[in-house]
Amino acid sequence: MRFRHPDGSVVHLAYCTNVHPAETLDGVLAQLRDHCEPVRRRLGRDRLGIGLWLARDAAHALVTDPSALRALRAELDRRGLEVVTLNGFPYEGFGAEEVKYRVYQPDWADPERLDHTTSLARVLAGLLPDDVTEGSISTLPLAWRTAYDDARAEKARAALLTLAERLDALAELTGRSIRVGLEPEPGCVVETTRDAITPLTAIGHDRVGICVDTCHLATSFEDPRTALDALAAARVPVVKSQLSAALHAEHPRLPEVRAALAAFAERRFLHQTRTTTPAGLRGTDDLDEALTGAALPDSAPWRAHFHVPLHADPAAPLTSTLPVLKSALTELVGGPHPRTRHLEVETYTWQALPPELRPRVRAQLTDGIAAELTLARDLLTDLGLKELP
């Protein structure tokens, strides 16, 4: 979906396909047929943006076979779909029964991460619509915080510098500018937008910036205006933003609140949980840890890294951080010029919701994704952007 900003620029809105498990190119093609095109039709649109997640095997198949890349581009066109952004965070296995810490491997100190991201950039340059010259990729925020020492930090810095050089060369070769954004996430080396400033200013390259995920922003209790103003002051580009909402518990000490939270503690993904204290942010790596004993103070609200559907607040006594998303979106695209032109709805946890809330048939998931995109569209038009055909 495309929108005209009041300054005349085009802002793109997509939804991320990491909600649909697929490790191979055949799986990606099945996603387009079974999920993405039905969402477009449900919205009544001639064209729909998708943020592709390409696992290692799918990306390798595309970057080593030009005919496969051309075929994917033709399939996107045939189904009324377009790609300007990729999710390069998960490397493989994102549809596994248990993902947890595996999603952070390989990290930016490992050569595989640089090679994979380079492949994604080359693929994206070939998938961009004819009238679009800029693409974006979100990626791991350096590494999970443990076992990350100075030696690994230096390897990661060198890898990002090499990536920037490769992106420059790709732009010269293709005329397509691909940018990569570190995506701050609780528990990682780069947990907050503030944590991103030092390593990104050290890189000092406008093709390597930040991806602002509004669920992660909210989980870390960051204020959107403060965060985005600090990035702007440091000249760190916002490559893209993922529109998502976290789980919010206002009174975590109450038994009924803990019982409601426990329904969201599941085995597939990590749900890092945070609260604020006079000494600063406190947290656990997963929601079940927070609910066990006194691992986390409960005198202030808790927020958990669980991407809840944008259009459907959890049942009381829980809520979502949709207000943080709205505030962030106002800061991102509500001003005289957009701070980013790539927006991506990213609710990948539909099948991790409590059983009674999960889509039971494919059509229910289609309806849910379409409802999220409709909400995002309405927020954008309320900010003065005009939806384009």
Tab-separated table of C-alpha atoms in Angstrom:
chain	number	residue	atom	x	y	z
A	1	MET	CA	0.000	0.000	0.000
A	2	ARG	CA	1.290	3.405	-0.924
A	3	PHE	CA	0.542	6.797	0.584
A	4	ARG	CA	1.373	10.330	-0.483
A	5	HIS	CA	2.870	12.354	2.338
A	6	PRO	CA	1.979	16.061	2.418
A	7	ASP	CA	5.566	16.830	1.360
A	8	GLY	CA	4.986	14.886	-1.866
A	9	SER	CA	7.039	11.789	-1.014
A	10	VAL	CA	5.652	8.248	-1.090
A	11	VAL	CA	5.355	6.218	2.117
A	12	HIS	CA	5.044	2.435	1.758
A	13	LEU	CA	3.022	0.192	4.068
A	14	ALA	CA	3.435	-3.596	4.015
A	15	TYR	CA	2.846	-6.580	6.236
A	16	CYS	CA	5.641	-8.986	7.126
A	17	THR	CA	5.445	-12.543	5.838
A	18	ASN	CA	7.373	-14.034	8.775
A	19	VAL	CA	3.902	-14.831	10.142
A	20	HIS	CA	3.758	-17.579	7.474
A	21	PRO	CA	6.435	-20.278	8.005
A	22	ALA	CA	8.538	-20.986	4.902
A	23	GLU	CA	12.181	-22.017	4.615
A	24	THR	CA	12.442	-22.601	0.859
A	25	LEU	CA	11.638	-20.722	-2.313
A	26	ASP	CA	8.739	-23.078	-2.992
A	27	GLY	CA	7.394	-22.185	0.434
A	28	VAL	CA	7.641	-18.476	-0.352
A	29	LEU	CA	5.726	-18.958	-3.593
A	30	ALA	CA	3.039	-20.857	-1.666
A	31	GLN	CA	2.802	-17.918	0.779
A	32	LEU	CA	2.046	-15.539	-2.060
A	33	ARG	CA	-0.735	-17.802	-3.320
A	34	ASP	CA	-2.261	-18.906	-0.031
A	35	HIS	CA	-1.904	-15.816	2.129
A	36	CYS	CA	-0.621	-12.619	0.547
A	37	GLU	CA	-2.922	-12.451	-2.468
A	38	PRO	CA	-5.991	-13.327	-0.343
A	39	VAL	CA	-5.131	-10.473	2.040
A	40	ARG	CA	-4.898	-8.106	-0.922
A	41	ARG	CA	-8.261	-9.267	-2.213
A	42	ARG	CA	-9.832	-8.968	1.230
A	43	LEU	CA	-8.695	-5.344	1.332
A	44	GLY	CA	-10.067	-4.690	-2.142
A	45	ARG	CA	-6.701	-3.408	-3.358
A	46	ASP	CA	-5.096	-3.773	-6.767
A	47	ARG	CA	-1.663	-3.665	-5.129
A	48	LEU	CA	-0.415	-4.745	-1.708
A	49	GLY	CA	3.016	-4.330	-0.182
A	50	ILE	CA	4.580	-7.275	1.601
A	51	GLY	CA	7.725	-7.378	3.694
A	52	LEU	CA	9.258	-10.669	2.662
A	53	TRP	CA	11.064	-12.875	5.135
A	54	LEU	CA	13.523	-15.008	3.188
A	55	ALA	CA	15.220	-17.770	5.151
A	56	ARG	CA	18.784	-18.782	4.300
A	57	ASP	CA	17.857	-21.478	1.781
A	58	ALA	CA	15.323	-19.299	-0.034
A	59	ALA	CA	17.717	-16.352	-0.230
A	60	HIS	CA	20.528	-18.601	-1.486
A	61	ALA	CA	18.305	-20.046	-4.215
A	62	LEU	CA	17.393	-16.566	-5.435
A	63	VAL	CA	20.846	-15.004	-5.350
A	64	THR	CA	22.474	-17.932	-7.190
A	65	ASP	CA	19.801	-18.371	-9.872
A	66	PRO	CA	18.830	-15.237	-11.832
A	67	SER	CA	15.965	-17.098	-13.502
A	68	ALA	CA	14.474	-17.929	-10.083
A	69	LEU	CA	14.675	-14.285	-9.074
A	70	ARG	CA	12.974	-13.190	-12.294
A	71	ALA	CA	10.279	-15.807	-11.745
A	72	LEU	CA	9.610	-14.556	-8.216
A	73	ARG	CA	9.382	-10.984	-9.443
A	74	ALA	CA	6.912	-12.071	-12.150
A	75	GLU	CA	4.847	-13.987	-9.575
A	76	LEU	CA	4.671	-10.904	-7.345
A	77	ASP	CA	3.461	-8.819	-10.279
A	78	ARG	CA	0.913	-11.455	-11.294
A	79	ARG	CA	-0.596	-11.551	-7.818
A	80	GLY	CA	-0.704	-7.764	-7.339
A	81	LEU	CA	2.065	-7.723	-4.743
A	82	GLU	CA	5.142	-5.543	-4.367
A	83	VAL	CA	8.254	-5.694	-2.199
A	84	VAL	CA	10.297	-2.717	-1.001
A	85	THR	CA	11.449	-4.190	2.307
A	86	LEU	CA	12.749	-7.491	3.665
A	87	ASN	CA	12.899	-8.870	7.195
A	88	GLY	CA	16.470	-10.091	7.535
A	89	PHE	CA	16.413	-10.737	11.295
A	90	PRO	CA	15.596	-14.499	11.469
A	91	TYR	CA	18.162	-16.584	9.591
A	92	GLU	CA	16.281	-19.873	9.497
A	93	GLY	CA	13.899	-21.997	11.519
A	94	PHE	CA	11.494	-19.201	12.451
A	95	GLY	CA	8.566	-21.558	11.987
A	96	ALA	CA	10.013	-24.207	14.307
A	97	GLU	CA	8.066	-25.446	17.312
A	98	GLU	CA	10.628	-23.790	19.589
A	99	VAL	CA	12.577	-20.740	18.401
A	100	LYS	CA	13.550	-18.889	21.595
A	101	TYR	CA	17.276	-17.952	21.608
A	102	ARG	CA	17.957	-19.588	18.231
A	103	VAL	CA	16.610	-16.517	16.423
A	104	TYR	CA	19.745	-14.560	17.406
A	105	GLN	CA	22.104	-16.886	15.540
A	106	PRO	CA	24.206	-16.287	13.590
A	107	ASP	CA	24.986	-12.828	14.937
A	108	TRP	CA	26.971	-10.031	13.340
A	109	ALA	CA	30.280	-11.454	14.613
A	110	ASP	CA	29.695	-14.542	12.458
A	111	PRO	CA	30.523	-14.407	8.723
A	112	GLU	CA	27.229	-16.119	7.860
A	113	ARG	CA	25.265	-13.043	8.946
A	114	LEU	CA	27.181	-10.743	6.587
A	115	ASP	CA	26.904	-13.212	3.703
A	116	HIS	CA	23.166	-13.693	4.240
A	117	THR	CA	22.448	-9.966	4.487
A	118	THR	CA	24.490	-9.302	1.354
A	119	SER	CA	22.419	-11.923	-0.462
A	120	LEU	CA	19.208	-10.304	0.758
A	121	ALA	CA	20.336	-6.915	-0.510
A	122	ARG	CA	21.110	-8.324	-3.960
A	123	VAL	CA	17.753	-10.086	-4.067
A	124	LEU	CA	15.857	-6.975	-2.985
A	125	ALA	CA	17.533	-4.893	-5.679
A	126	GLY	CA	16.013	-7.317	-8.191
A	127	LEU	CA	12.558	-7.333	-6.606
A	128	LEU	CA	11.949	-3.595	-6.251
A	129	PRO	CA	9.128	-2.262	-8.440
A	130	ASP	CA	10.264	-0.438	-11.569
A	131	ASP	CA	9.302	2.966	-10.142
A	132	VAL	CA	11.041	2.436	-6.765
A	133	THR	CA	14.771	2.920	-6.253
A	134	GLU	CA	15.063	2.485	-2.469
A	135	GLY	CA	14.766	-0.726	-0.463
A	136	SER	CA	15.213	-1.577	3.208
A	137	ILE	CA	16.202	-4.598	5.271
A	138	SER	CA	15.820	-5.040	9.032
A	139	THR	CA	18.425	-7.115	10.825
A	140	LEU	CA	19.622	-8.497	14.147
A	141	PRO	CA	20.765	-5.782	16.634
A	142	LEU	CA	24.355	-7.063	16.594
A	143	ALA	CA	23.872	-10.057	18.935
A	144	TRP	CA	22.229	-11.449	22.014
A	145	ARG	CA	23.945	-9.796	24.979
A	146	THR	CA	25.645	-12.887	26.461
A	147	ALA	CA	28.988	-14.149	25.154
A	148	TYR	CA	29.535	-10.849	23.338
A	149	ASP	CA	32.985	-9.565	24.237
A	150	ASP	CA	35.256	-6.911	22.754
A	151	ALA	CA	36.657	-9.308	20.159
A	152	ARG	CA	33.185	-10.196	18.868
A	153	ALA	CA	32.183	-6.535	18.941
A	154	GLU	CA	35.120	-5.693	16.677
A	155	LYS	CA	34.177	-8.488	14.279
A	156	ALA	CA	30.619	-7.163	14.138
A	157	ARG	CA	31.805	-3.617	13.484
A	158	ALA	CA	34.074	-4.788	10.675
A	159	ALA	CA	31.236	-6.823	9.159
A	160	LEU	CA	28.899	-3.815	9.109
A	161	LEU	CA	31.587	-1.673	7.499
A	162	THR	CA	32.026	-4.336	4.822
A	163	LEU	CA	28.256	-4.455	4.377
A	164	ALA	CA	28.166	-0.683	3.823
A	165	GLU	CA	30.849	-0.995	1.141
A	166	ARG	CA	28.891	-3.777	-0.572
A	167	LEU	CA	25.696	-1.725	-0.489
A	168	ASP	CA	27.546	1.179	-2.112
A	169	ALA	CA	28.810	-1.137	-4.847
A	170	LEU	CA	25.330	-2.580	-5.343
A	171	ALA	CA	23.867	0.902	-5.759
A	172	GLU	CA	26.507	1.790	-8.340
A	173	LEU	CA	25.853	-1.437	-10.241
A	174	THR	CA	22.034	-1.463	-10.159
A	175	GLY	CA	20.924	2.094	-9.445
A	176	ARG	CA	18.999	0.739	-6.437
A	177	SER	CA	19.801	2.025	-2.959
A	178	ILE	CA	19.400	-0.689	-0.325
A	179	ARG	CA	19.689	0.270	3.346
A	180	VAL	CA	19.952	-2.016	6.372
A	181	GLY	CA	18.621	-1.187	9.831
A	182	LEU	CA	19.608	-2.743	13.155
A	183	GLU	CA	16.391	-3.593	15.010
A	184	PRO	CA	16.786	-2.925	18.761
A	185	GLU	CA	15.257	-5.698	20.871
A	186	PRO	CA	15.171	-6.350	24.624
A	187	GLY	CA	17.955	-8.660	25.749
A	188	CYS	CA	20.228	-7.895	22.805
A	189	VAL	CA	23.461	-5.915	22.725
A	190	VAL	CA	21.406	-3.132	21.144
A	191	GLU	CA	18.328	-3.260	23.352
A	192	THR	CA	17.094	0.316	22.870
A	193	THR	CA	17.381	3.069	20.292
A	194	ARG	CA	19.829	4.760	22.645
A	195	ASP	CA	22.045	1.655	22.547
A	196	ALA	CA	22.117	1.872	18.750
A	197	ILE	CA	23.585	5.347	18.551
A	198	THR	CA	27.202	4.576	19.492
A	199	PRO	CA	27.770	1.580	17.178
A	200	LEU	CA	25.933	3.211	14.278
A	201	THR	CA	27.737	6.530	14.541
A	202	ALA	CA	30.978	4.529	14.629
A	203	ILE	CA	29.950	2.983	11.302
A	204	GLY	CA	29.063	6.458	10.041
A	205	HIS	CA	27.334	5.358	6.848
A	206	ASP	CA	23.871	6.375	5.688
A	207	ARG	CA	23.128	2.922	4.262
A	208	VAL	CA	23.352	1.368	7.747
A	209	GLY	CA	20.848	2.724	10.257
A	210	ILE	CA	18.045	1.590	12.524
A	211	CYS	CA	14.724	-0.210	12.246
A	212	VAL	CA	12.314	1.040	14.913
A	213	ASP	CA	10.015	-1.757	16.067
A	214	THR	CA	7.236	-0.141	18.101
A	215	CYS	CA	6.639	-3.279	20.209
A	216	HIS	CA	10.297	-3.366	21.230
A	217	LEU	CA	10.267	0.394	21.806
A	218	ALA	CA	7.278	0.043	24.136
A	219	THR	CA	8.614	-3.042	25.932
A	220	SER	CA	11.693	-1.026	26.901
A	221	PHE	CA	9.466	1.866	28.024
A	222	GLU	CA	11.059	4.252	25.542
A	223	ASP	CA	9.280	7.495	24.752
A	224	PRO	CA	8.901	7.705	20.951
A	225	ARG	CA	9.573	11.425	20.614
A	226	THR	CA	12.645	11.320	22.844
A	227	ALA	CA	13.989	8.256	21.053
A	228	LEU	CA	13.457	9.552	17.538
A	229	ASP	CA	14.780	13.027	18.325
A	230	ALA	CA	17.950	11.480	19.745
A	231	LEU	CA	18.418	9.411	16.584
A	232	ALA	CA	17.940	12.500	14.442
A	233	ALA	CA	20.420	14.498	16.524
A	234	ALA	CA	22.978	11.721	16.087
A	235	ARG	CA	22.219	11.552	12.337
A	236	VAL	CA	21.232	7.894	12.563
A	237	PRO	CA	18.798	7.169	9.707
A	238	VAL	CA	15.527	5.373	10.430
A	239	VAL	CA	15.671	2.841	7.614
A	240	LYS	CA	12.227	1.387	8.355
A	241	SER	CA	9.723	0.959	11.155
A	242	GLN	CA	7.849	-2.160	12.151
A	243	LEU	CA	4.375	-1.402	13.470
A	244	SER	CA	3.647	-3.745	16.359
A	245	ALA	CA	2.184	-3.691	19.860
A	246	ALA	CA	3.404	-5.283	23.094
A	247	LEU	CA	1.459	-6.838	25.956
A	248	HIS	CA	0.827	-4.404	28.854
A	249	ALA	CA	-0.135	-5.311	32.441
A	250	GLU	CA	-0.925	-2.275	34.560
A	251	HIS	CA	-1.128	-4.102	37.918
A	252	PRO	CA	1.092	-7.211	37.732
A	253	ARG	CA	0.867	-7.925	41.454
A	254	LEU	CA	-2.812	-8.899	41.188
A	255	PRO	CA	-3.476	-12.648	40.910
A	256	GLU	CA	-5.975	-12.206	38.078
A	257	VAL	CA	-3.416	-10.206	36.082
A	258	ARG	CA	-0.763	-12.872	36.537
A	259	ALA	CA	-3.223	-15.532	35.478
A	260	ALA	CA	-4.024	-13.566	32.336
A	261	LEU	CA	-0.320	-13.106	31.571
A	262	ALA	CA	0.356	-16.797	32.089
A	263	ALA	CA	-1.890	-17.591	29.129
A	264	PHE	CA	0.653	-15.775	26.895
A	265	ALA	CA	3.700	-17.627	28.249
A	266	GLU	CA	4.347	-20.204	25.533
A	267	ARG	CA	7.214	-22.359	24.314
A	268	ARG	CA	7.865	-21.028	20.814
A	269	PHE	CA	9.211	-17.480	21.157
A	270	LEU	CA	10.989	-15.470	23.836
A	271	HIS	CA	8.744	-12.882	25.476
A	272	GLN	CA	11.196	-10.599	27.235
A	273	THR	CA	9.426	-8.764	30.066
A	274	ARG	CA	10.338	-5.358	31.470
A	275	THR	CA	9.320	-2.940	34.216
A	276	THR	CA	10.604	0.393	35.447
A	277	THR	CA	12.160	0.954	38.869
A	278	PRO	CA	13.820	3.965	40.543
A	279	ALA	CA	17.148	2.330	39.645
A	280	GLY	CA	16.211	1.925	35.993
A	281	LEU	CA	14.763	-0.743	33.719
A	282	ARG	CA	14.522	-4.292	35.115
A	283	GLY	CA	13.652	-7.378	33.140
A	284	THR	CA	13.640	-11.095	32.478
A	285	ASP	CA	14.420	-12.984	29.304
A	286	ASP	CA	10.993	-14.609	29.173
A	287	LEU	CA	7.497	-14.113	30.511
A	288	ASP	CA	7.404	-17.315	32.539
A	289	GLU	CA	10.526	-16.173	34.411
A	290	ALA	CA	8.772	-12.938	35.344
A	291	LEU	CA	5.795	-14.866	36.669
A	292	THR	CA	7.943	-17.128	38.859
A	293	GLY	CA	8.524	-15.915	42.382
A	294	ALA	CA	10.046	-12.457	42.770
A	295	ALA	CA	12.172	-12.429	39.625
A	296	LEU	CA	10.684	-9.074	38.610
A	297	PRO	CA	9.360	-6.255	40.844
A	298	ASP	CA	5.603	-5.936	40.498
A	299	SER	CA	4.895	-2.485	41.924
A	300	ALA	CA	4.889	-0.857	38.455
A	301	PRO	CA	3.421	-1.956	35.109
A	302	TRP	CA	4.965	-4.810	33.143
A	303	ARG	CA	5.354	-5.003	29.403
A	304	ALA	CA	6.108	-8.204	27.519
A	305	HIS	CA	7.600	-8.650	24.070
A	306	PHE	CA	4.591	-10.384	22.577
A	307	HIS	CA	3.380	-8.953	19.271
A	308	VAL	CA	-0.374	-8.774	19.840
A	309	PRO	CA	-2.726	-8.043	16.910
A	310	LEU	CA	-2.946	-4.303	16.383
A	311	HIS	CA	-6.713	-4.159	16.018
A	312	ALA	CA	-7.620	-6.450	18.931
A	313	ASP	CA	-6.657	-5.527	22.488
A	314	PRO	CA	-6.204	-8.477	24.829
A	315	ALA	CA	-9.123	-9.087	27.170
A	316	ALA	CA	-9.105	-7.226	30.486
A	317	PRO	CA	-7.195	-6.977	32.734
A	318	LEU	CA	-4.492	-6.778	30.028
A	319	THR	CA	-4.074	-4.184	27.305
A	320	SER	CA	-1.632	-3.544	24.460
A	321	THR	CA	0.817	-0.728	23.790
A	322	LEU	CA	-1.091	0.495	20.745
A	323	PRO	CA	-0.932	4.079	22.160
A	324	VAL	CA	2.875	3.886	21.908
A	325	LEU	CA	2.578	2.770	18.282
A	326	LYS	CA	0.262	5.707	17.531
A	327	SER	CA	2.646	8.145	19.185
A	328	ALA	CA	5.612	6.704	17.301
A	329	LEU	CA	3.766	6.854	13.990
A	330	THR	CA	2.936	10.509	14.592
A	331	GLU	CA	6.627	11.201	15.121
A	332	LEU	CA	7.684	9.073	12.156
A	333	VAL	CA	5.368	10.397	9.446
A	334	GLY	CA	3.181	13.089	11.025
A	335	GLY	CA	5.671	15.936	10.657
A	336	PRO	CA	6.534	18.127	7.664
A	337	HIS	CA	8.729	15.329	6.275
A	338	PRO	CA	8.664	11.591	7.033
A	339	ARG	CA	11.521	10.245	9.118
A	340	THR	CA	11.114	6.952	7.277
A	341	ARG	CA	9.218	5.901	4.160
A	342	HIS	CA	8.983	2.173	4.879
A	343	LEU	CA	6.406	0.875	7.382
A	344	GLU	CA	5.731	-2.798	8.039
A	345	VAL	CA	3.019	-4.377	10.177
A	346	GLU	CA	4.759	-7.243	11.957
A	347	THR	CA	2.521	-9.466	14.050
A	348	TYR	CA	4.201	-12.857	13.699
A	349	THR	CA	2.693	-14.385	16.849
A	350	TRP	CA	-0.819	-15.240	15.665
A	351	GLN	CA	-0.280	-18.966	16.255
A	352	ALA	CA	1.429	-18.289	19.606
A	353	LEU	CA	-1.635	-16.532	21.030
A	354	PRO	CA	-3.631	-18.324	23.721
A	355	PRO	CA	-5.501	-21.183	21.997
A	356	GLU	CA	-8.900	-19.489	22.070
A	357	LEU	CA	-7.503	-16.452	20.238
A	358	ARG	CA	-5.601	-18.244	17.472
A	359	PRO	CA	-6.947	-18.348	13.907
A	360	ARG	CA	-8.321	-21.829	13.321
A	361	VAL	CA	-8.607	-21.636	9.543
A	362	ARG	CA	-6.678	-19.748	6.882
A	363	ALA	CA	-9.518	-17.289	6.261
A	364	GLN	CA	-9.432	-16.123	9.889
A	365	LEU	CA	-5.743	-15.259	9.595
A	366	THR	CA	-6.461	-13.423	6.335
A	367	ASP	CA	-9.183	-11.428	8.073
A	368	GLY	CA	-6.895	-10.587	10.980
A	369	ILE	CA	-4.007	-9.366	8.835
A	370	ALA	CA	-6.398	-7.316	6.695
A	371	ALA	CA	-7.854	-5.752	9.857
A	372	GLU	CA	-4.379	-4.787	11.082
A	373	LEU	CA	-3.542	-3.172	7.757
A	374	THR	CA	-6.869	-1.330	7.769
A	375	LEU	CA	-6.079	0.089	11.211
A	376	ALA	CA	-2.613	1.161	10.050
A	377	ARG	CA	-4.090	2.731	6.921
A	378	ASP	CA	-6.584	4.713	8.982
A	379	LEU	CA	-3.840	5.958	11.299
A	380	LEU	CA	-1.852	7.170	8.298
A	381	THR	CA	-4.763	8.948	6.652
A	382	ASP	CA	-5.639	10.565	9.992
A	383	LEU	CA	-2.113	12.020	9.954
A	384	GLY	CA	-2.785	13.636	6.588
A	385	LEU	CA	-1.319	11.041	4.228
A	386	LYS	CA	-3.335	10.214	1.121
A	387	GLU	CA	-3.801	6.595	0.101
A	388	LEU	CA	-2.693	5.955	-3.467
A	389	PRO	CA	-4.232	3.408	-5.874
